[in-house]
Coordinates of C-alpha atoms in Angstrom, one line a residue:
X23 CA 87.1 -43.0 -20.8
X24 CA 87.0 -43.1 -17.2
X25 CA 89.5 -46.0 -17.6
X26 CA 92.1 -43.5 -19.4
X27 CA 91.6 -41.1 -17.4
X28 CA 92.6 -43.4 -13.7
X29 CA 95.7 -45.0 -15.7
X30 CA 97.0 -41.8 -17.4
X31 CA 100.0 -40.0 -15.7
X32 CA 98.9 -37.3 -12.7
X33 CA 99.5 -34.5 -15.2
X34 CA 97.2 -36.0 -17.5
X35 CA 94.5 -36.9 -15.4
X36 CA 94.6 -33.4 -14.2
X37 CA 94.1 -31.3 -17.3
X38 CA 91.2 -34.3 -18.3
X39 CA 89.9 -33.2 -14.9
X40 CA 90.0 -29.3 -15.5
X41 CA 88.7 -29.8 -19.2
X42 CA 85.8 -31.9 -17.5
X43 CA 85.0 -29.1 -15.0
X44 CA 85.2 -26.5 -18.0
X45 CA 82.7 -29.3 -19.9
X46 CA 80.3 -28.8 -17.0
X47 CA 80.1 -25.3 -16.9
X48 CA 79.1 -24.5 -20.2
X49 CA 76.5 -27.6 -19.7
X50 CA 75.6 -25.9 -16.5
X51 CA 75.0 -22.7 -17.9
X52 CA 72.9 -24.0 -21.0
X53 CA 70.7 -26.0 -18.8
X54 CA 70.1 -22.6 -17.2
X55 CA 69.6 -21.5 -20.6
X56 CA 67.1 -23.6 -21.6
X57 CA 64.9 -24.1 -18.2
X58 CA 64.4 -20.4 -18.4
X59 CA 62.9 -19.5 -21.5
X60 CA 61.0 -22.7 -22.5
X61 CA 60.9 -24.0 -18.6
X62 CA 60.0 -27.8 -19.5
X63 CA 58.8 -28.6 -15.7
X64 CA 57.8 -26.9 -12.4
X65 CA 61.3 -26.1 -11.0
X66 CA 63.0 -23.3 -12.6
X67 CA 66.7 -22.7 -13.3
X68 CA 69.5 -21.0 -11.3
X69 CA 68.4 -17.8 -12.8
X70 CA 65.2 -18.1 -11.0
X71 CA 67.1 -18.3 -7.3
X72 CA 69.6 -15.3 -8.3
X73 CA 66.2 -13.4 -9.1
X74 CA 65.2 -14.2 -5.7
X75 CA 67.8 -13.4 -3.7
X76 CA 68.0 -9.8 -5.1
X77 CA 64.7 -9.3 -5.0
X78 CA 65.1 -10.2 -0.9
X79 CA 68.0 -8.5 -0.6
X80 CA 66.3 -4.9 -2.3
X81 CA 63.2 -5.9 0.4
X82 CA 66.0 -5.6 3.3
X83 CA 67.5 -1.9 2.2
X84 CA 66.6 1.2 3.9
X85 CA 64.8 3.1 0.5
X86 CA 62.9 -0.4 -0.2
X87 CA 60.9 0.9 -2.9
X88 CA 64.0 2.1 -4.9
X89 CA 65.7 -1.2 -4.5
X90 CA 62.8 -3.2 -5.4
X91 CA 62.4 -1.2 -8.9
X92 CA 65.9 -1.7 -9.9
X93 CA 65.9 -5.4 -8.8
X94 CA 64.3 -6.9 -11.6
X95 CA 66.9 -5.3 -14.7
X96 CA 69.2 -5.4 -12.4
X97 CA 68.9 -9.5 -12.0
X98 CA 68.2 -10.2 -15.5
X99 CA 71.8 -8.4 -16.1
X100 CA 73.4 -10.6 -13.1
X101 CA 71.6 -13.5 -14.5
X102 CA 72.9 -13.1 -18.6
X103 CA 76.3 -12.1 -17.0
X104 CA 76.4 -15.7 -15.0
X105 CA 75.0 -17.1 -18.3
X106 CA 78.1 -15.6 -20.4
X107 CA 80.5 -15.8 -17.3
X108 CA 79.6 -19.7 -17.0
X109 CA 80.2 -20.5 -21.2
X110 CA 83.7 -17.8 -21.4
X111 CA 85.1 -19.8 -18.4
X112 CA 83.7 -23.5 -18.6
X113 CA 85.4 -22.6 -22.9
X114 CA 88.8 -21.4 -21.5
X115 CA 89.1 -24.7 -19.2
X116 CA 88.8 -26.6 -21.6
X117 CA 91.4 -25.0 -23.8
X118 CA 93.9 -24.3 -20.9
X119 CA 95.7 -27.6 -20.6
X120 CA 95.8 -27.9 -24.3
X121 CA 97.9 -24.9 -24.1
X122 CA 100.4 -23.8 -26.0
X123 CA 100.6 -27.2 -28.1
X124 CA 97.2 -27.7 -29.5
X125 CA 96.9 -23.9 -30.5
X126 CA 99.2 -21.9 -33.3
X127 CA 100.8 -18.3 -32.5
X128 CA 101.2 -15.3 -35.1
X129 CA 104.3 -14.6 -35.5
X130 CA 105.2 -11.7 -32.8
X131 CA 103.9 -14.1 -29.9
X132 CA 106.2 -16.7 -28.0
X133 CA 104.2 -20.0 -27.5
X134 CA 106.0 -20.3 -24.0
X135 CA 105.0 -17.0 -23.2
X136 CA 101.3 -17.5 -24.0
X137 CA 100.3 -20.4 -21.6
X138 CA 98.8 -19.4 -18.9
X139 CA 94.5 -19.2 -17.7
X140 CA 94.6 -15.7 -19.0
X141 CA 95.8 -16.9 -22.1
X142 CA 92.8 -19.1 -22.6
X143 CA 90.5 -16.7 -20.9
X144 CA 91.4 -14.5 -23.9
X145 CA 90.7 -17.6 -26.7
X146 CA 87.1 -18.1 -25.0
X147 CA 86.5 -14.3 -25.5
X148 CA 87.4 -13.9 -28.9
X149 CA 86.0 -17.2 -30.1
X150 CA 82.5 -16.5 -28.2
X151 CA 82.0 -12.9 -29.3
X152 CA 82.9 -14.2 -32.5
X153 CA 85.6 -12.0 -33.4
X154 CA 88.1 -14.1 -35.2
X155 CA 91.7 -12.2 -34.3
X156 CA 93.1 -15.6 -35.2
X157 CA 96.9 -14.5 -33.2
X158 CA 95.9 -17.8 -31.4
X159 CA 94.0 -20.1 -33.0
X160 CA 93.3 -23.9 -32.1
X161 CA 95.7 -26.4 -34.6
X162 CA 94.5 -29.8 -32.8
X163 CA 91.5 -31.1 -35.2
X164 CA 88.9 -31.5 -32.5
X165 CA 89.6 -28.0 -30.9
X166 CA 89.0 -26.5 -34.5
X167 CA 85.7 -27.9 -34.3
X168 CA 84.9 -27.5 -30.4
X169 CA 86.3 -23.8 -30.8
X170 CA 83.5 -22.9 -33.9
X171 CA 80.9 -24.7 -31.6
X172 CA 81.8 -21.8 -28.8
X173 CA 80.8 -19.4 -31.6
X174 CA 77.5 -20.9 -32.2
X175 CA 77.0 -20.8 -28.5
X176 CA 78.0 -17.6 -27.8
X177 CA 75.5 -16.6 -30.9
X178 CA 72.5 -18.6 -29.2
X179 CA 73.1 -16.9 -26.0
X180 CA 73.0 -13.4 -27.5
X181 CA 69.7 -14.5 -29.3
X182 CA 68.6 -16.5 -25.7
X183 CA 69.5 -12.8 -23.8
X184 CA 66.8 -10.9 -26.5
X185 CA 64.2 -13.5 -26.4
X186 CA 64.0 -13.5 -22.9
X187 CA 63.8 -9.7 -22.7
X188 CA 61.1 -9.6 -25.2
X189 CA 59.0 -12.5 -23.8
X190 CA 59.2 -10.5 -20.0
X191 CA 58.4 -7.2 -21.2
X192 CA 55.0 -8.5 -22.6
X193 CA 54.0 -10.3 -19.5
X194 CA 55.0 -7.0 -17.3
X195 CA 52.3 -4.8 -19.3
X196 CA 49.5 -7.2 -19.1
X197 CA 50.0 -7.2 -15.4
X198 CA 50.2 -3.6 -15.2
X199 CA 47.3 -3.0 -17.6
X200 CA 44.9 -5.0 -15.5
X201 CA 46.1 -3.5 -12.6
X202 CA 45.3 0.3 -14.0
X203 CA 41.8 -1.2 -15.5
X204 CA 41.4 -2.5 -11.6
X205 CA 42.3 1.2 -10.0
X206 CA 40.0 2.9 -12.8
X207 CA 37.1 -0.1 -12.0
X208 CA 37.7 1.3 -8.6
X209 CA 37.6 5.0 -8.6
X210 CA 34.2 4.5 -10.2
X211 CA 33.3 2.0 -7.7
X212 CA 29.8 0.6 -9.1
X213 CA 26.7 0.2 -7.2
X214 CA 25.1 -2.8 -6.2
X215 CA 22.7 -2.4 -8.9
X216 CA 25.1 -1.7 -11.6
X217 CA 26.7 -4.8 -10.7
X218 CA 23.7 -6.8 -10.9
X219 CA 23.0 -6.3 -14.8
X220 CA 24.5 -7.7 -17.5
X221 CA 26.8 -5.1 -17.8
X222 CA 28.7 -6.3 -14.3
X223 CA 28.5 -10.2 -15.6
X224 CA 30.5 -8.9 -18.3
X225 CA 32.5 -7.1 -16.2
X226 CA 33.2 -9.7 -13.9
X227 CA 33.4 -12.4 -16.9
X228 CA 36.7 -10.1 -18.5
X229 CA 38.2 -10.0 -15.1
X230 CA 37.9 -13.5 -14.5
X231 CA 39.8 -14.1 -18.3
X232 CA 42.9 -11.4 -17.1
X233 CA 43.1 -13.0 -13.9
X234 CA 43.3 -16.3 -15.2
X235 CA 46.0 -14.5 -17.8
X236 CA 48.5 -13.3 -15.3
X237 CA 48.7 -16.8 -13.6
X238 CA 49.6 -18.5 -16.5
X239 CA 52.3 -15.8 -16.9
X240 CA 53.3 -16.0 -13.9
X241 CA 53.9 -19.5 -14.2
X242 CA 56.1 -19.1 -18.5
X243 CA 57.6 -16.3 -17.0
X244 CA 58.0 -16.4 -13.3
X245 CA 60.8 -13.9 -13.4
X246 CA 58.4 -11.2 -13.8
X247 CA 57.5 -11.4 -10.6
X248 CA 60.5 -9.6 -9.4
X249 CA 59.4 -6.4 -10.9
X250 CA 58.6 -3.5 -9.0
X251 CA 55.5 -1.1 -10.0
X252 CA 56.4 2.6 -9.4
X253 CA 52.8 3.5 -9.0
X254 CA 49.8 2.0 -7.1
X255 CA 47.8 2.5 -9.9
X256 CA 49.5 0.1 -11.9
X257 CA 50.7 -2.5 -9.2
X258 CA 48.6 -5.6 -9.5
X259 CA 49.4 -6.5 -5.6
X260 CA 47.9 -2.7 -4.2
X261 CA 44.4 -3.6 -6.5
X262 CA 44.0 -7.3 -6.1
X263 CA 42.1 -7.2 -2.6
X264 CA 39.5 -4.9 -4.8
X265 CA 38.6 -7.7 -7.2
X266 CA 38.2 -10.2 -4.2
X267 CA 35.9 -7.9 -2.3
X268 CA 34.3 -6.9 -6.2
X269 CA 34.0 -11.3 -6.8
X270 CA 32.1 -11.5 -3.1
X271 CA 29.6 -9.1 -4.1
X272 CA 28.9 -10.3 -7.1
X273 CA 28.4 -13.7 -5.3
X274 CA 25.1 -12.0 -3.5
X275 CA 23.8 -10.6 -6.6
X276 CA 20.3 -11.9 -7.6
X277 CA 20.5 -12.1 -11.1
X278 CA 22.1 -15.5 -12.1
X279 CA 24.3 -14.6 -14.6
X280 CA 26.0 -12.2 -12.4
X281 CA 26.5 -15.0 -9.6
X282 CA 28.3 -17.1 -12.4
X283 CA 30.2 -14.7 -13.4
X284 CA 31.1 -13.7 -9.9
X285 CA 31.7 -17.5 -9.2
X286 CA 34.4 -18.1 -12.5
X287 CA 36.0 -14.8 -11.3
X288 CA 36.6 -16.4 -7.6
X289 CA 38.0 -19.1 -8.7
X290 CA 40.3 -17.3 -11.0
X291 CA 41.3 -15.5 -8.1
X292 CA 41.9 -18.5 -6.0
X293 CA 44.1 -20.4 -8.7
X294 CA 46.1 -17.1 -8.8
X295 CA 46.9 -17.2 -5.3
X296 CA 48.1 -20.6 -5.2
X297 CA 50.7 -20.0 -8.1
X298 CA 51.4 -16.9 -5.6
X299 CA 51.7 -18.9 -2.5
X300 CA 53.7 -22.1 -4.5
X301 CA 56.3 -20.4 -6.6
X302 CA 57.0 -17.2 -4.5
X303 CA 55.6 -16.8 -0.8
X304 CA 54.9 -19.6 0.6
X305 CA 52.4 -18.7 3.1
X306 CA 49.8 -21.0 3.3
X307 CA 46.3 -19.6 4.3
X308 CA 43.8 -18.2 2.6
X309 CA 43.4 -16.2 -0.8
X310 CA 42.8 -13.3 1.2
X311 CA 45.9 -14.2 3.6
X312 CA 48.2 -14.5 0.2
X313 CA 47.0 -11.5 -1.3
X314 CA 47.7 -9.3 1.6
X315 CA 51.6 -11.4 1.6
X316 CA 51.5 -10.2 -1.9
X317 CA 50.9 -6.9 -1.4
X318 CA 53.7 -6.9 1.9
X319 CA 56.5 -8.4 -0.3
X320 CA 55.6 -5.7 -3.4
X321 CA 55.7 -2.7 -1.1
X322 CA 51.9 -2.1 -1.0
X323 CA 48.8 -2.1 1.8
X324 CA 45.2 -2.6 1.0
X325 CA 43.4 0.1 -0.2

């Protein structure tokens, strides 16, 4: 192919050229696609950086705790219009220089007259949203199978757009249910010899288990990060420094049970801080020195 493509005539090799750009931005965009909702390694797609960057850019405007709430929808809408943006364009470059030969007209349109990168901007569209106006349709017999193949795609991304939604949404209330158990743990604040009983094992033993919960979604759905509690009594970073002051105590407890408990919880906690500190803030330090970064990059101060 590459041998065609170096021997053709410059016309030639240029519309192989745009069709190959087109080629790679649909590829682009479903790599994207698929590193975000099933994420196969560490590193996570483009969408992950464009989440990012809003979520700094919200951290820099004067009503920061506005900003920050919108900047998670608002980034999952950049992120699905790059997805959509990156298969509508990467389609209509491929159909461009095939333009007006390899396509038929109804009968009102000139095929001279119909040409041009809007032209195939408007073929991508239809063919993606799967609307079939069929004024212009592809003749060539591979673009009458590529073209069905952009209706497919454009299908998988809507159903891609709704699973990612749904899989977020679940990981946001676990967070924020933990965090509203933590701030009703803590206006009832128990006493050293509550906490050393069975009753605060138990305590510290279901801690320990959500803890260990919202690191692993953290690391499936690292996108959640970039939500923004409204309220400190459902924002994980404002009531995180409680449990680690909660774990410490329970580490000077005398009964045994407690101290284990107390011990699985610490480690919890530090095994959350380093997916903090690796996939988000790269601090360094210690637990204590990434929750109080967590609580500074989510708008919140200890307690």
């Amino acid at each position: 192919m590459l041998g065609i493509l170096f021997t053709a005539p410059w016309e030639t090799r240029m519309d192989w050229l745009v069709s190959l750009l087109g080629a790679g931005m649909v590829m682009m965009a479903l790599r994207d696609v698929f590193h975000t909702l099933w994420r196969p390694t560490r590193h996570g797609g483009l969408s992950r950086h464009v989440m990012a960057v809003l979520w700094r850019l919200s951290q820099r405007l004067p009503s920061r705790r506005q900003a920050a709430g919108l900047a998670g929808p608002l980034a999952m809408v950049a992120v699905v219009a790059m997805w959509a943006g990156g298969v509508v364009v990467g389609w209509a470059l491929i159909y461009w220089p095939q333009m007006p030969e390899a396509f038929s007209f109804a009968a009102p349109l000139e095929p001279g007259a119909h040409d041009g990168p809007v032209d195939a901007l408007y073929v991508s569209l239809v063919t993606v949203a799967t609307l079939g106006l069929g004024d212009i349709a592809p003749a060539e017999p591979w673009l009458r199978i590529v073209a069905p193949l952009e209706a497919l795609v454009g299908f998988a991304l809507l159903t891609a757009t709704v699973s990612w939604i749904l899989e977020i949404h679940p990981a946001l209330t676990r967070r924020r249910a933990l965090a509203l158990r933590l701030s009703q743990l803590q206006r009832n604040d128990p006493a050293p010899q509550e906490l050393d009983s069975a009753l605060g094992a138990g305590i510290l033993d279901a801690l320990a288990v959500h803890v260990a919960g919202i690191s692993v979604d953290l690391l499936q759905y690292a996108e959640s990060y970039y939500f923004h509690e409204g309220h400190d009594q459902t924002s994980l970073a404002a009531s995180i420094q409680y449990v680690s002051d909660l774990a410490e105590r329970g580490l000077d407890a005398r009964t045994a049970e407690v101290r284990l408990s107390a011990a699985l919880l610490t480690t919890a906690l530090e095994d959350f801080a380093t997916v903090l500190d690796q996939r988000f803030l790269h601090k360094g330090g210690t637990a204590q020195d990434i929750f109080r970064a967590y609580a500074k990059d989510h708008g919140r101060s200890r307690p």
